[in-house]
């Protein structure tokens, strides 16, 4: 048993090391595949997204960066960088990962980097190269690629040729990276109607990243797995092979639902965090924690604050695992004792410790209550509400 002060020190160290990036699109109006549900408080401009992100960071203290989607947030490309700089200064959050957008243009109907037309592939690569330049200009470390490519029917596309095109495109993107930049390759097993997805799993993503060059890594989106998959094992392998670049955290029940982190299966996130904490501090610096959620029913500000707090709670629970003792029990094959130790950490109520940490760091003890008290949501609801009818896209 650890003394109270030893426990507090351990908890504070763990919490000081935990930061998570929030996505601009988490504040915007989103919906289902069939329609969009509008919220009066949703952000529809980049300034509103920065304002919301700044507010979340003020309340939680652990979300200093904002992920952006190039076409949604920087429609003029690199020319928008100046505006972003101003917003960073105004709202106290800086640019996070830059996400290329290869899924909206009509010309990408049959694929982008994997399109059989070399001309279209070239335009997709040009967008990747632009994204790297934008990220460099903004001082963002990570260009984070989600590739929407695939085919709907067997025999209609050459799987092998598309692998080659992809290898080449990612190599060319990699060449453009600055010294402190990285390329993250996200995988996803399916889209509705897909027969094959060009980057369907972590093995494909790891191969492509390794082939692209030393600054490319794999991005694990927790929602992008089949229901029975053991994600922490994938994470352990990626850590072992030094290929883990980061996460898009969210939860899912059936498909890529983008639900609140830990809302369906918090134990899974705990198990992932345990694998990461086993690797120590050095590894942590190389792993980008990001949220990738779409709050189409919950209030967006409330959902984001709730998500960040849940992430901290699960991270802290993972820190409660007595890893030395666990190793000892594992070596002796004391199965029940090992499992009880592991599970016991998960069941520990760490919220009082988290509150202590917030108090010590000058943050509101209960960020959700502080959000409610701040009046911020009421203010943006009345300021933005009038614009509802004008909203047409996810941006
Ligand atoms: C995908 C994936 C990507 C996101 C796109 C729009 O499902 O999770 O990260 O950028 O959606
Ligand atoms: Mn994602
Ligand atoms: Mn997704």
mmCIF file of C-alpha atoms and ligand atoms in Angstrom:
data_model
loop_
_atom_site.group_PDB
_atom_site.id
_atom_site.type_symbol
_atom_site.label_atom_id
_atom_site.label_comp_id
_atom_site.label_asym_id
_atom_site.label_seq_id
_atom_site.Cartn_x
_atom_site.Cartn_y
_atom_site.Cartn_z
ATOM 1 C CA UNK A 1 0.000 0.000 0.000
ATOM 2 C CA UNK A 2 1.333 3.412 -0.905
ATOM 3 C CA UNK A 3 1.109 6.280 1.584
ATOM 4 C CA UNK A 4 -1.272 9.121 0.746
ATOM 5 C CA UNK A 5 1.546 11.456 -0.192
ATOM 6 C CA UNK A 6 3.292 8.854 -2.387
ATOM 7 C CA UNK A 7 -0.008 8.219 -4.114
ATOM 8 C CA UNK A 8 -0.540 11.908 -4.638
ATOM 9 C CA UNK A 9 2.931 12.358 -6.069
ATOM 10 C CA UNK A 10 2.423 9.484 -8.467
ATOM 11 C CA UNK A 11 -0.954 10.850 -9.534
ATOM 12 C CA UNK A 12 0.357 14.386 -10.046
ATOM 13 C CA UNK A 13 3.265 13.128 -12.141
ATOM 14 C CA UNK A 14 0.917 11.094 -14.310
ATOM 15 C CA UNK A 15 -1.499 13.998 -14.777
ATOM 16 C CA UNK A 16 1.266 16.494 -15.524
ATOM 17 C CA UNK A 17 2.359 14.227 -18.380
ATOM 18 C CA UNK A 18 -1.081 13.969 -19.943
ATOM 19 C CA UNK A 19 -2.219 16.348 -22.673
ATOM 20 C CA UNK A 20 -4.738 15.754 -25.403
ATOM 21 C CA UNK A 21 -5.465 17.571 -28.656
ATOM 22 C CA UNK A 22 -8.997 18.595 -29.510
ATOM 23 C CA UNK A 23 -10.412 18.662 -33.051
ATOM 24 C CA UNK A 24 -11.891 21.754 -34.684
ATOM 25 C CA UNK A 25 -14.650 19.592 -36.161
ATOM 26 C CA UNK A 26 -15.775 18.548 -32.673
ATOM 27 C CA UNK A 27 -17.257 22.050 -32.248
ATOM 28 C CA UNK A 28 -18.970 22.219 -35.633
ATOM 29 C CA UNK A 29 -22.378 20.980 -36.696
ATOM 30 C CA UNK A 30 -22.247 17.316 -37.674
ATOM 31 C CA UNK A 31 -24.763 14.593 -38.170
ATOM 32 C CA UNK A 32 -25.361 11.144 -39.494
ATOM 33 C CA UNK A 33 -24.825 9.853 -43.017
ATOM 34 C CA UNK A 34 -28.380 10.972 -43.706
ATOM 35 C CA UNK A 35 -28.540 14.444 -42.335
ATOM 36 C CA UNK A 36 -27.168 16.994 -40.037
ATOM 37 C CA UNK A 37 -28.547 18.073 -36.668
ATOM 38 C CA UNK A 38 -27.968 21.734 -36.077
ATOM 39 C CA UNK A 39 -27.121 23.251 -32.717
ATOM 40 C CA UNK A 40 -27.353 26.972 -32.109
ATOM 41 C CA UNK A 41 -24.071 26.971 -30.149
ATOM 42 C CA UNK A 42 -22.083 25.122 -32.822
ATOM 43 C CA UNK A 43 -19.034 26.847 -34.275
ATOM 44 C CA UNK A 44 -19.172 27.653 -37.955
ATOM 45 C CA UNK A 45 -16.059 29.784 -38.382
ATOM 46 C CA UNK A 46 -12.462 29.048 -37.526
ATOM 47 C CA UNK A 47 -12.525 31.887 -35.019
ATOM 48 C CA UNK A 48 -15.475 30.277 -33.219
ATOM 49 C CA UNK A 49 -13.644 26.936 -33.152
ATOM 50 C CA UNK A 50 -10.555 28.590 -31.680
ATOM 51 C CA UNK A 51 -12.702 30.377 -29.145
ATOM 52 C CA UNK A 52 -14.330 27.101 -28.048
ATOM 53 C CA UNK A 53 -10.982 25.317 -27.931
ATOM 54 C CA UNK A 54 -9.516 28.137 -25.854
ATOM 55 C CA UNK A 55 -12.383 27.810 -23.416
ATOM 56 C CA UNK A 56 -11.878 24.023 -23.075
ATOM 57 C CA UNK A 57 -8.183 24.599 -22.447
ATOM 58 C CA UNK A 58 -8.916 27.245 -19.841
ATOM 59 C CA UNK A 59 -11.231 24.867 -17.980
ATOM 60 C CA UNK A 60 -9.116 21.694 -18.225
ATOM 61 C CA UNK A 61 -5.567 22.999 -18.647
ATOM 62 C CA UNK A 62 -4.562 20.040 -20.808
ATOM 63 C CA UNK A 63 -5.703 20.844 -24.362
ATOM 64 C CA UNK A 64 -3.197 23.385 -25.680
ATOM 65 C CA UNK A 65 -3.524 22.449 -29.369
ATOM 66 C CA UNK A 66 -6.296 22.351 -31.953
ATOM 67 C CA UNK A 67 -6.362 19.857 -34.846
ATOM 68 C CA UNK A 68 -7.514 21.316 -38.138
ATOM 69 C CA UNK A 69 -8.817 19.952 -41.415
ATOM 70 C CA UNK A 70 -7.311 21.763 -44.375
ATOM 71 C CA UNK A 71 -10.418 22.276 -46.490
ATOM 72 C CA UNK A 72 -12.796 22.851 -43.621
ATOM 73 C CA UNK A 73 -10.605 25.259 -41.677
ATOM 74 C CA UNK A 74 -8.025 26.625 -44.106
ATOM 75 C CA UNK A 75 -9.914 26.869 -47.405
ATOM 76 C CA UNK A 76 -7.360 29.325 -48.794
ATOM 77 C CA UNK A 77 -4.523 26.993 -47.821
ATOM 78 C CA UNK A 78 -1.276 28.573 -46.777
ATOM 79 C CA UNK A 79 -2.781 32.052 -47.237
ATOM 80 C CA UNK A 80 -4.895 31.357 -44.152
ATOM 81 C CA UNK A 81 -1.836 30.815 -41.955
ATOM 82 C CA UNK A 82 -1.686 34.483 -40.895
ATOM 83 C CA UNK A 83 -5.288 34.387 -39.666
ATOM 84 C CA UNK A 84 -4.533 31.229 -37.728
ATOM 85 C CA UNK A 85 -1.552 32.901 -36.058
ATOM 86 C CA UNK A 86 -3.799 35.737 -34.887
ATOM 87 C CA UNK A 87 -6.390 33.310 -33.559
ATOM 88 C CA UNK A 88 -3.699 31.375 -31.702
ATOM 89 C CA UNK A 89 -2.623 34.531 -29.914
ATOM 90 C CA UNK A 90 -6.144 35.657 -29.212
ATOM 91 C CA UNK A 91 -7.444 32.383 -27.780
ATOM 92 C CA UNK A 92 -4.336 30.815 -26.238
ATOM 93 C CA UNK A 93 -4.278 27.533 -28.144
ATOM 94 C CA UNK A 94 -1.863 26.672 -30.929
ATOM 95 C CA UNK A 95 -2.210 24.718 -34.153
ATOM 96 C CA UNK A 96 -2.127 20.983 -33.735
ATOM 97 C CA UNK A 97 -2.157 18.274 -36.350
ATOM 98 C CA UNK A 98 -3.011 19.257 -39.889
ATOM 99 C CA UNK A 99 -5.414 16.897 -41.623
ATOM 100 C CA UNK A 100 -5.421 16.782 -45.423
ATOM 101 C CA UNK A 101 -8.832 16.399 -47.012
ATOM 102 C CA UNK A 102 -8.964 13.949 -49.906
ATOM 103 C CA UNK A 103 -12.608 13.028 -49.683
ATOM 104 C CA UNK A 104 -14.677 15.977 -50.761
ATOM 105 C CA UNK A 105 -13.737 16.810 -54.328
ATOM 106 C CA UNK A 106 -15.823 15.205 -57.055
ATOM 107 C CA UNK A 107 -12.661 14.136 -58.846
ATOM 108 C CA UNK A 108 -11.868 11.824 -55.917
ATOM 109 C CA UNK A 109 -14.973 9.730 -56.539
ATOM 110 C CA UNK A 110 -12.850 6.721 -57.542
ATOM 111 C CA UNK A 111 -10.043 7.463 -55.157
ATOM 112 C CA UNK A 112 -7.422 10.102 -54.477
ATOM 113 C CA UNK A 113 -3.852 8.903 -53.910
ATOM 114 C CA UNK A 114 -4.985 5.509 -55.294
ATOM 115 C CA UNK A 115 -7.003 6.774 -58.257
ATOM 116 C CA UNK A 116 -6.231 4.919 -61.505
ATOM 117 C CA UNK A 117 -5.831 8.298 -63.222
ATOM 118 C CA UNK A 118 -2.290 9.601 -62.803
ATOM 119 C CA UNK A 119 -3.578 13.155 -63.205
ATOM 120 C CA UNK A 120 -5.978 12.825 -60.301
ATOM 121 C CA UNK A 121 -3.334 11.097 -58.196
ATOM 122 C CA UNK A 122 -1.044 14.018 -58.923
ATOM 123 C CA UNK A 123 -3.654 16.487 -57.672
ATOM 124 C CA UNK A 124 -4.092 14.429 -54.510
ATOM 125 C CA UNK A 125 -0.326 14.398 -53.927
ATOM 126 C CA UNK A 126 -0.261 18.169 -54.500
ATOM 127 C CA UNK A 127 -2.814 18.530 -51.689
ATOM 128 C CA UNK A 128 -0.628 16.385 -49.427
ATOM 129 C CA UNK A 129 2.394 18.553 -50.199
ATOM 130 C CA UNK A 130 0.364 21.708 -49.546
ATOM 131 C CA UNK A 131 -0.743 20.262 -46.226
ATOM 132 C CA UNK A 132 2.875 19.669 -45.220
ATOM 133 C CA UNK A 133 3.733 23.268 -46.090
ATOM 134 C CA UNK A 134 0.753 24.602 -44.156
ATOM 135 C CA UNK A 135 1.772 22.529 -41.140
ATOM 136 C CA UNK A 136 5.344 23.748 -41.431
ATOM 137 C CA UNK A 137 4.254 27.361 -41.627
ATOM 138 C CA UNK A 138 2.082 26.910 -38.547
ATOM 139 C CA UNK A 139 4.793 25.072 -36.633
ATOM 140 C CA UNK A 140 2.674 21.907 -36.424
ATOM 141 C CA UNK A 141 4.563 18.688 -35.968
ATOM 142 C CA UNK A 142 2.065 16.241 -37.426
ATOM 143 C CA UNK A 143 0.389 15.886 -40.789
ATOM 144 C CA UNK A 144 -2.252 13.302 -40.114
ATOM 145 C CA UNK A 145 -3.614 11.419 -43.095
ATOM 146 C CA UNK A 146 -6.896 9.608 -43.196
ATOM 147 C CA UNK A 147 -7.216 8.139 -46.688
ATOM 148 C CA UNK A 148 -10.805 7.615 -47.823
ATOM 149 C CA UNK A 149 -9.831 5.387 -50.778
ATOM 150 C CA UNK A 150 -11.199 1.959 -51.539
ATOM 151 C CA UNK A 151 -13.463 0.132 -53.960
ATOM 152 C CA UNK A 152 -17.035 -1.087 -53.740
ATOM 153 C CA UNK A 153 -16.972 -4.286 -55.845
ATOM 154 C CA UNK A 154 -14.569 -7.198 -56.284
ATOM 155 C CA UNK A 155 -12.548 -7.109 -59.483
ATOM 156 C CA UNK A 156 -13.199 -3.447 -60.184
ATOM 157 C CA UNK A 157 -9.791 -2.183 -59.038
ATOM 158 C CA UNK A 158 -6.258 -3.544 -58.836
ATOM 159 C CA UNK A 159 -5.456 -3.847 -55.159
ATOM 160 C CA UNK A 160 -1.754 -4.320 -55.954
ATOM 161 C CA UNK A 161 -1.370 -1.302 -58.214
ATOM 162 C CA UNK A 162 -3.072 0.846 -55.640
ATOM 163 C CA UNK A 163 -0.533 -0.267 -53.017
ATOM 164 C CA UNK A 164 2.269 0.905 -55.289
ATOM 165 C CA UNK A 165 0.620 4.249 -55.981
ATOM 166 C CA UNK A 166 0.125 4.782 -52.294
ATOM 167 C CA UNK A 167 3.728 3.907 -51.450
ATOM 168 C CA UNK A 168 4.928 6.419 -54.000
ATOM 169 C CA UNK A 169 2.557 9.178 -52.856
ATOM 170 C CA UNK A 170 3.544 8.804 -49.216
ATOM 171 C CA UNK A 171 7.243 8.740 -50.060
ATOM 172 C CA UNK A 172 6.831 12.005 -51.962
ATOM 173 C CA UNK A 173 4.924 13.512 -49.051
ATOM 174 C CA UNK A 174 7.608 12.374 -46.646
ATOM 175 C CA UNK A 175 10.331 14.077 -48.717
ATOM 176 C CA UNK A 176 8.586 17.384 -48.141
ATOM 177 C CA UNK A 177 8.558 17.071 -44.321
ATOM 178 C CA UNK A 178 10.625 19.533 -42.331
ATOM 179 C CA UNK A 179 13.136 18.284 -39.730
ATOM 180 C CA UNK A 180 10.621 18.302 -36.874
ATOM 181 C CA UNK A 181 7.628 17.119 -38.800
ATOM 182 C CA UNK A 182 5.971 13.739 -39.022
ATOM 183 C CA UNK A 183 3.502 11.977 -41.253
ATOM 184 C CA UNK A 184 0.851 9.951 -39.418
ATOM 185 C CA UNK A 185 -0.948 7.230 -41.337
ATOM 186 C CA UNK A 186 -4.438 6.360 -40.107
ATOM 187 C CA UNK A 187 -6.137 3.072 -40.936
ATOM 188 C CA UNK A 188 -9.771 2.073 -41.053
ATOM 189 C CA UNK A 189 -11.215 -1.309 -42.012
ATOM 190 C CA UNK A 190 -14.319 -0.160 -43.796
ATOM 191 C CA UNK A 191 -16.638 2.520 -44.966
ATOM 192 C CA UNK A 192 -20.270 1.693 -45.661
ATOM 193 C CA UNK A 193 -20.474 0.062 -49.140
ATOM 194 C CA UNK A 194 -16.748 -0.672 -49.320
ATOM 195 C CA UNK A 195 -15.485 -3.996 -50.585
ATOM 196 C CA UNK A 196 -11.858 -3.077 -49.965
ATOM 197 C CA UNK A 197 -10.183 -0.190 -48.161
ATOM 198 C CA UNK A 198 -6.698 0.822 -49.284
ATOM 199 C CA UNK A 199 -5.381 1.246 -45.725
ATOM 200 C CA UNK A 200 -7.516 -1.236 -43.849
ATOM 201 C CA UNK A 201 -5.475 -2.138 -40.789
ATOM 202 C CA UNK A 202 -2.401 -1.404 -38.687
ATOM 203 C CA UNK A 203 -0.188 -3.794 -40.642
ATOM 204 C CA UNK A 204 -0.863 -1.945 -43.879
ATOM 205 C CA UNK A 205 -0.448 1.414 -42.175
ATOM 206 C CA UNK A 206 2.842 0.307 -40.564
ATOM 207 C CA UNK A 207 4.163 -0.958 -43.873
ATOM 208 C CA UNK A 208 3.265 2.275 -45.649
ATOM 209 C CA UNK A 209 4.755 4.394 -42.888
ATOM 210 C CA UNK A 210 8.005 2.390 -42.880
ATOM 211 C CA UNK A 211 8.223 2.615 -46.650
ATOM 212 C CA UNK A 212 7.520 6.371 -46.630
ATOM 213 C CA UNK A 213 10.508 7.110 -44.396
ATOM 214 C CA UNK A 214 11.792 7.503 -40.836
ATOM 215 C CA UNK A 215 9.429 10.342 -39.920
ATOM 216 C CA UNK A 216 6.227 8.434 -40.639
ATOM 217 C CA UNK A 217 4.246 6.587 -37.972
ATOM 218 C CA UNK A 218 0.887 4.877 -37.521
ATOM 219 C CA UNK A 219 -2.172 6.624 -36.148
ATOM 220 C CA UNK A 220 -4.625 4.456 -34.208
ATOM 221 C CA UNK A 221 -8.229 5.679 -34.270
ATOM 222 C CA UNK A 222 -9.908 3.611 -31.555
ATOM 223 C CA UNK A 223 -13.185 3.607 -33.508
ATOM 224 C CA UNK A 224 -11.537 2.096 -36.581
ATOM 225 C CA UNK A 225 -11.503 -1.559 -35.567
ATOM 226 C CA UNK A 226 -13.784 -4.537 -35.845
ATOM 227 C CA UNK A 227 -15.788 -5.066 -32.696
ATOM 228 C CA UNK A 228 -13.784 -7.997 -31.323
ATOM 229 C CA UNK A 229 -10.318 -6.628 -32.046
ATOM 230 C CA UNK A 230 -7.776 -6.399 -29.246
ATOM 231 C CA UNK A 231 -6.644 -2.809 -29.686
ATOM 232 C CA UNK A 232 -4.179 -2.800 -26.799
ATOM 233 C CA UNK A 233 -2.324 -5.671 -28.437
ATOM 234 C CA UNK A 234 -2.022 -3.628 -31.626
ATOM 235 C CA UNK A 235 -0.757 -0.745 -29.500
ATOM 236 C CA UNK A 236 1.784 -3.025 -27.797
ATOM 237 C CA UNK A 237 3.091 -4.142 -31.200
ATOM 238 C CA UNK A 238 3.308 -0.612 -32.514
ATOM 239 C CA UNK A 239 5.197 0.427 -29.393
ATOM 240 C CA UNK A 240 7.521 -2.541 -29.703
ATOM 241 C CA UNK A 241 8.314 -1.713 -33.317
ATOM 242 C CA UNK A 242 8.548 2.045 -32.629
ATOM 243 C CA UNK A 243 5.780 2.739 -35.127
ATOM 244 C CA UNK A 244 3.168 4.321 -32.871
ATOM 245 C CA UNK A 245 2.625 7.959 -33.817
ATOM 246 C CA UNK A 246 -0.622 8.792 -32.087
ATOM 247 C CA UNK A 247 -4.284 8.231 -31.413
ATOM 248 C CA UNK A 248 -7.651 9.457 -32.429
ATOM 249 C CA UNK A 249 -9.684 8.684 -29.349
ATOM 250 C CA UNK A 250 -13.411 8.042 -29.456
ATOM 251 C CA UNK A 251 -15.688 5.169 -28.584
ATOM 252 C CA UNK A 252 -17.983 3.027 -30.682
ATOM 253 C CA UNK A 253 -20.702 0.486 -30.293
ATOM 254 C CA UNK A 254 -21.194 -0.769 -33.842
ATOM 255 C CA UNK A 255 -19.177 1.077 -36.453
ATOM 256 C CA UNK A 256 -17.142 4.278 -36.627
ATOM 257 C CA UNK A 257 -19.581 6.013 -34.301
ATOM 258 C CA UNK A 258 -17.268 8.750 -32.954
ATOM 259 C CA UNK A 259 -18.901 8.569 -29.526
ATOM 260 C CA UNK A 260 -17.431 10.025 -26.341
ATOM 261 C CA UNK A 261 -14.168 8.449 -25.254
ATOM 262 C CA UNK A 262 -14.801 5.698 -22.715
ATOM 263 C CA UNK A 263 -18.581 5.969 -22.912
ATOM 264 C CA UNK A 264 -19.094 2.369 -24.041
ATOM 265 C CA UNK A 265 -15.944 0.549 -22.981
ATOM 266 C CA UNK A 266 -13.747 2.547 -20.596
ATOM 267 C CA UNK A 267 -11.780 -0.599 -19.648
ATOM 268 C CA UNK A 268 -10.412 -0.773 -23.174
ATOM 269 C CA UNK A 269 -8.959 2.737 -23.000
ATOM 270 C CA UNK A 270 -7.508 1.872 -19.589
ATOM 271 C CA UNK A 271 -5.800 -1.179 -21.120
ATOM 272 C CA UNK A 272 -4.386 0.941 -23.966
ATOM 273 C CA UNK A 273 -3.111 3.529 -21.482
ATOM 274 C CA UNK A 274 -1.506 0.774 -19.432
ATOM 275 C CA UNK A 275 0.523 -0.387 -22.450
ATOM 276 C CA UNK A 276 1.671 3.170 -23.067
ATOM 277 C CA UNK A 277 2.619 3.810 -19.453
ATOM 278 C CA UNK A 278 4.686 0.627 -19.482
ATOM 279 C CA UNK A 279 6.858 2.304 -22.124
ATOM 280 C CA UNK A 280 7.817 5.252 -19.948
ATOM 281 C CA UNK A 281 8.108 8.994 -20.499
ATOM 282 C CA UNK A 282 10.391 9.004 -23.537
ATOM 283 C CA UNK A 283 7.875 7.067 -25.612
ATOM 284 C CA UNK A 284 5.072 9.372 -24.511
ATOM 285 C CA UNK A 285 6.583 12.421 -26.180
ATOM 286 C CA UNK A 286 6.348 10.625 -29.518
ATOM 287 C CA UNK A 287 2.674 9.751 -29.126
ATOM 288 C CA UNK A 288 0.095 12.353 -30.080
ATOM 289 C CA UNK A 289 -3.112 11.965 -28.074
ATOM 290 C CA UNK A 290 -5.989 13.429 -30.030
ATOM 291 C CA UNK A 291 -9.745 13.354 -29.807
ATOM 292 C CA UNK A 292 -11.676 12.538 -32.973
ATOM 293 C CA UNK A 293 -15.347 12.794 -32.088
ATOM 294 C CA UNK A 294 -18.518 14.063 -33.586
ATOM 295 C CA UNK A 295 -21.007 15.344 -31.067
ATOM 296 C CA UNK A 296 -24.192 15.417 -33.029
ATOM 297 C CA UNK A 297 -26.574 15.106 -30.074
ATOM 298 C CA UNK A 298 -24.651 16.286 -27.021
ATOM 299 C CA UNK A 299 -23.819 19.930 -26.513
ATOM 300 C CA UNK A 300 -20.414 20.330 -28.111
ATOM 301 C CA UNK A 301 -18.678 22.251 -25.353
ATOM 302 C CA UNK A 302 -20.041 19.975 -22.640
ATOM 303 C CA UNK A 303 -19.103 16.855 -24.631
ATOM 304 C CA UNK A 304 -15.552 18.066 -25.178
ATOM 305 C CA UNK A 305 -14.967 18.923 -21.531
ATOM 306 C CA UNK A 306 -16.520 15.616 -20.482
ATOM 307 C CA UNK A 307 -14.227 13.763 -22.906
ATOM 308 C CA UNK A 308 -11.063 15.436 -21.670
ATOM 309 C CA UNK A 309 -11.974 14.715 -18.043
ATOM 310 C CA UNK A 310 -12.742 11.087 -18.897
ATOM 311 C CA UNK A 311 -9.376 10.774 -20.630
ATOM 312 C CA UNK A 312 -7.639 12.095 -17.515
ATOM 313 C CA UNK A 313 -9.550 9.725 -15.237
ATOM 314 C CA UNK A 314 -8.642 6.687 -17.332
ATOM 315 C CA UNK A 315 -5.024 7.798 -17.664
ATOM 316 C CA UNK A 316 -4.850 8.178 -13.889
ATOM 317 C CA UNK A 317 -6.445 4.779 -13.318
ATOM 318 C CA UNK A 318 -3.769 3.246 -15.539
ATOM 319 C CA UNK A 319 -1.138 5.028 -13.456
ATOM 320 C CA UNK A 320 -2.552 3.265 -10.377
ATOM 321 C CA UNK A 321 -1.408 -0.137 -11.651
ATOM 322 C CA UNK A 322 1.488 -1.278 -9.473
ATOM 323 C CA UNK A 323 3.592 -2.336 -12.415
ATOM 324 C CA UNK A 324 6.409 -3.851 -10.405
ATOM 325 C CA UNK A 325 4.050 -6.035 -8.454
ATOM 326 C CA UNK A 326 2.173 -6.918 -11.623
ATOM 327 C CA UNK A 327 5.362 -8.079 -13.293
ATOM 328 C CA UNK A 328 6.165 -10.217 -10.298
ATOM 329 C CA UNK A 329 2.726 -11.848 -10.411
ATOM 330 C CA UNK A 330 2.930 -12.324 -14.168
ATOM 331 C CA UNK A 331 6.295 -14.065 -13.857
ATOM 332 C CA UNK A 332 4.899 -16.447 -11.264
ATOM 333 C CA UNK A 333 1.752 -17.013 -13.316
ATOM 334 C CA UNK A 334 -0.428 -15.971 -10.400
ATOM 335 C CA UNK A 335 -3.307 -15.341 -12.709
ATOM 336 C CA UNK A 336 -6.090 -14.355 -10.381
ATOM 337 C CA UNK A 337 -3.855 -12.119 -8.276
ATOM 338 C CA UNK A 338 -2.459 -10.438 -11.414
ATOM 339 C CA UNK A 339 -5.889 -9.875 -12.851
ATOM 340 C CA UNK A 340 -7.233 -8.558 -9.554
ATOM 341 C CA UNK A 341 -4.351 -6.112 -9.276
ATOM 342 C CA UNK A 342 -4.974 -4.882 -12.823
ATOM 343 C CA UNK A 343 -8.751 -4.718 -12.476
ATOM 344 C CA UNK A 344 -8.415 -3.195 -9.021
ATOM 345 C CA UNK A 345 -6.632 -0.167 -10.472
ATOM 346 C CA UNK A 346 -9.402 0.242 -13.000
ATOM 347 C CA UNK A 347 -12.057 0.212 -10.300
ATOM 348 C CA UNK A 348 -10.273 2.689 -8.078
ATOM 349 C CA UNK A 349 -12.127 5.989 -7.844
ATOM 350 C CA UNK A 350 -9.443 8.444 -8.886
ATOM 351 C CA UNK A 351 -11.704 11.469 -9.112
ATOM 352 C CA UNK A 352 -10.720 12.875 -5.694
ATOM 353 C CA UNK A 353 -7.038 12.775 -6.742
ATOM 354 C CA UNK A 354 -7.874 14.447 -10.022
ATOM 355 C CA UNK A 355 -9.674 17.193 -8.137
ATOM 356 C CA UNK A 356 -6.644 17.690 -5.887
ATOM 357 C CA UNK A 357 -4.417 17.990 -8.940
ATOM 358 C CA UNK A 358 -6.723 20.560 -10.527
ATOM 359 C CA UNK A 359 -6.769 22.589 -7.322
ATOM 360 C CA UNK A 360 -2.988 22.453 -7.117
ATOM 361 C CA UNK A 361 -2.665 23.610 -10.727
ATOM 362 C CA UNK A 362 -5.112 26.485 -10.279
ATOM 363 C CA UNK A 363 -7.792 24.876 -12.422
ATOM 364 C CA UNK A 364 -11.493 24.522 -11.658
ATOM 365 C CA UNK A 365 -12.088 21.407 -9.587
ATOM 366 C CA UNK A 366 -15.080 20.399 -11.652
ATOM 367 C CA UNK A 367 -14.622 21.682 -15.208
ATOM 368 C CA UNK A 368 -18.152 20.746 -16.318
ATOM 369 C CA UNK A 369 -19.688 22.689 -13.447
ATOM 370 C CA UNK A 370 -17.296 25.564 -14.151
ATOM 371 C CA UNK A 371 -18.408 25.555 -17.778
ATOM 372 C CA UNK A 372 -22.028 25.773 -16.703
ATOM 373 C CA UNK A 373 -21.250 28.602 -14.281
ATOM 374 C CA UNK A 374 -19.194 30.548 -16.797
ATOM 375 C CA UNK A 375 -22.210 31.324 -18.974
ATOM 376 C CA UNK A 376 -20.073 30.623 -22.061
ATOM 377 C CA UNK A 377 -22.554 28.238 -23.674
ATOM 378 C CA UNK A 378 -25.454 30.668 -23.193
ATOM 379 C CA UNK A 379 -23.373 33.447 -24.693
ATOM 380 C CA UNK A 380 -22.387 31.537 -27.841
ATOM 381 C CA UNK A 381 -25.914 30.183 -28.164
ATOM 382 C CA UNK A 382 -27.336 33.651 -28.435
ATOM 383 C CA UNK A 383 -24.456 35.043 -30.495
ATOM 384 C CA UNK A 384 -24.369 32.212 -33.015
ATOM 385 C CA UNK A 385 -27.954 31.023 -32.993
ATOM 386 C CA UNK A 386 -29.123 33.397 -35.679
ATOM 387 C CA UNK A 387 -26.779 31.870 -38.229
ATOM 388 C CA UNK A 388 -28.383 28.415 -38.094
ATOM 389 C CA UNK A 389 -30.001 28.386 -41.487
ATOM 390 C CA UNK A 390 -26.782 29.297 -43.264
ATOM 391 C CA UNK A 391 -24.936 26.148 -42.212
ATOM 392 C CA UNK A 392 -24.569 23.623 -44.996
ATOM 393 C CA UNK A 393 -21.453 21.569 -44.491
ATOM 394 C CA UNK A 394 -19.455 19.906 -41.719
ATOM 395 C CA UNK A 395 -17.082 22.823 -41.663
HETATM 396 C C1 LIG B 1 -12.640 9.473 -40.597
HETATM 397 C C2 LIG B 1 -11.400 9.491 -39.726
HETATM 398 C C3 LIG B 1 -10.555 10.734 -39.888
HETATM 399 C C4 LIG B 1 -11.398 11.947 -40.065
HETATM 400 C C5 LIG B 1 -12.420 11.704 -41.170
HETATM 401 C C6 LIG B 1 -13.182 12.905 -41.594
HETATM 402 O O1 LIG B 1 -13.554 8.540 -40.134
HETATM 403 O O2 LIG B 1 -11.657 9.194 -38.410
HETATM 404 O O3 LIG B 1 -9.686 10.889 -38.835
HETATM 405 O O4 LIG B 1 -10.573 13.006 -40.382
HETATM 406 O O5 LIG B 1 -13.260 10.706 -40.711
HETATM 407 MN MN1 LIG B 2 -9.883 9.512 -37.049
HETATM 408 MN MN1 LIG B 3 -13.370 7.840 -37.976
#
